[in-house]
Coordinates of C-alpha atoms in Angstrom, one line a residue:
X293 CA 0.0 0.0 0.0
X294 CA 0.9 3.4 -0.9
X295 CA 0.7 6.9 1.1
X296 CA -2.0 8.1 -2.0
X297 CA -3.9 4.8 -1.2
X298 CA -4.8 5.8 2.0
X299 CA -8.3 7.7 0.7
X300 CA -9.9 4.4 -0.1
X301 CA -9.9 4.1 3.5
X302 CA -13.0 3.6 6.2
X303 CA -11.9 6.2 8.7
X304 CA -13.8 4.9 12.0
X305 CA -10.3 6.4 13.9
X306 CA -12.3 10.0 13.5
X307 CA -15.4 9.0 14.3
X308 CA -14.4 8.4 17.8
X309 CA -13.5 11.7 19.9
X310 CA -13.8 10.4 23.4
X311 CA -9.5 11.0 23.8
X312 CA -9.5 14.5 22.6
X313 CA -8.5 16.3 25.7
X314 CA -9.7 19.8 26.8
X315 CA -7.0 21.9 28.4
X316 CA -8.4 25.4 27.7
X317 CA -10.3 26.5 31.2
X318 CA -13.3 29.3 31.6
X319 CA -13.3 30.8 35.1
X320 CA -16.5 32.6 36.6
X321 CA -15.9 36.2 37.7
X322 CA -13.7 35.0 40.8
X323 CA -11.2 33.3 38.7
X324 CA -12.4 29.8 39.3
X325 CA -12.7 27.1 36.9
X326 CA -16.2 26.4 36.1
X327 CA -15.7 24.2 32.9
X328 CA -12.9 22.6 30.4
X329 CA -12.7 23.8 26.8
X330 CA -11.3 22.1 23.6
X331 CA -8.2 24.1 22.7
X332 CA -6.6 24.7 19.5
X333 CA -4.1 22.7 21.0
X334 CA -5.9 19.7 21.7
X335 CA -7.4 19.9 18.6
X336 CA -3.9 19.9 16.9
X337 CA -2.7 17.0 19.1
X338 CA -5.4 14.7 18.7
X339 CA -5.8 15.1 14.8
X340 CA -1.8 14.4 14.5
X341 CA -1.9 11.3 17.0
X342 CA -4.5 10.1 14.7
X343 CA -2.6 10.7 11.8
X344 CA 0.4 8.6 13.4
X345 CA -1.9 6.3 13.9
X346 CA -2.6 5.6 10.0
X347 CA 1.3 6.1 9.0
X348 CA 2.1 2.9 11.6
X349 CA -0.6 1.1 10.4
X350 CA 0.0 1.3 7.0
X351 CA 3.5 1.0 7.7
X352 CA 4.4 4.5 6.2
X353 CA 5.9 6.8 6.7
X354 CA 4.7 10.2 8.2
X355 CA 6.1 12.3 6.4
X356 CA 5.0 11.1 3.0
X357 CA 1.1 10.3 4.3
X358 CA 1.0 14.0 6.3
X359 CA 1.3 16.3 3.2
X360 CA -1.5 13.8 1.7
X361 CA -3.3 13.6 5.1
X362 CA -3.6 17.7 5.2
X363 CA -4.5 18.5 1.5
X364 CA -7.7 15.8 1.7
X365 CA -8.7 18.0 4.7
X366 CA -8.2 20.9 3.9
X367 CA -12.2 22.1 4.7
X368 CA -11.5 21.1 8.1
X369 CA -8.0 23.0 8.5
X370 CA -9.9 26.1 6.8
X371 CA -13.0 25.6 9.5
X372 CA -10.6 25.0 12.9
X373 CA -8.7 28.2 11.7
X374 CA -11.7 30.5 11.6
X375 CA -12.9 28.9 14.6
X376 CA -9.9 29.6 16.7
X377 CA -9.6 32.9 15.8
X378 CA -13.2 33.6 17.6
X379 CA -13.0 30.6 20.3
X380 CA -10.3 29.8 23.0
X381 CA -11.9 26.4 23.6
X382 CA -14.9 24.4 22.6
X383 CA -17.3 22.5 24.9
X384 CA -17.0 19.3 24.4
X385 CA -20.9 19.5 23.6
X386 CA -20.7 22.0 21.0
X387 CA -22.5 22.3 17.0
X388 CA -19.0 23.7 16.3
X389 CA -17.2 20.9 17.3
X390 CA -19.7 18.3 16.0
X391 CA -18.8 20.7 12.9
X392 CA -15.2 19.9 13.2
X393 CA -15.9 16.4 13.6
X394 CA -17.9 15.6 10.6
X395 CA -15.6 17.7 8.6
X396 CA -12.2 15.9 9.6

């Protein structure tokens, strides 16, 4: 198998986001934390381990299946980006981040 065949593909890896961490906190007025928030950075993280993932897998390597990886989702890059810039963090309940999901 080769890094292009990797489209053809049933991608049940991203269907599952119960390991997606949340690491970005909102505080009430006092400066407590009332709830944990999807951060870019979790959203970065968990994407790549699942890329890894698919390159051991396949038994390729990730630097040839990444550049592929990125270009077939490039909606989602293009949605995360204009999210972030709005949003610190997503609940982990959120239409935006059921967004992200179905687009990745």
């Amino acid at each position: 198998m080769e890094a292009k065949d990797v489209r053809n593909l049933p991608w049940k890896e991203v269907e599952d986001w119960s390991a997606l961490s949340k690491t970005a906190v909102e505080r009430n007025f006092l400066g407590d934390p009332i709830n944990f928030l999807v951060s870019k950075t979790d959203m970065d993280t968990f994407v790549s381990n699942i890329f890894h993932d698919i390159a051991r897998k396949l038994k390729i390597p990730f630097e040839d299946l990444k550049p592929i990886l990125e270009s077939e989702n490039k909606p989602f890059y293009v949605l995360q980006d204009s999210v972030y810039k709005i949003y610190y963090g997503l609940g982990s309940n959120s239409s935006t981040l059921r967004n992200l999901q179905k687009t990745l």
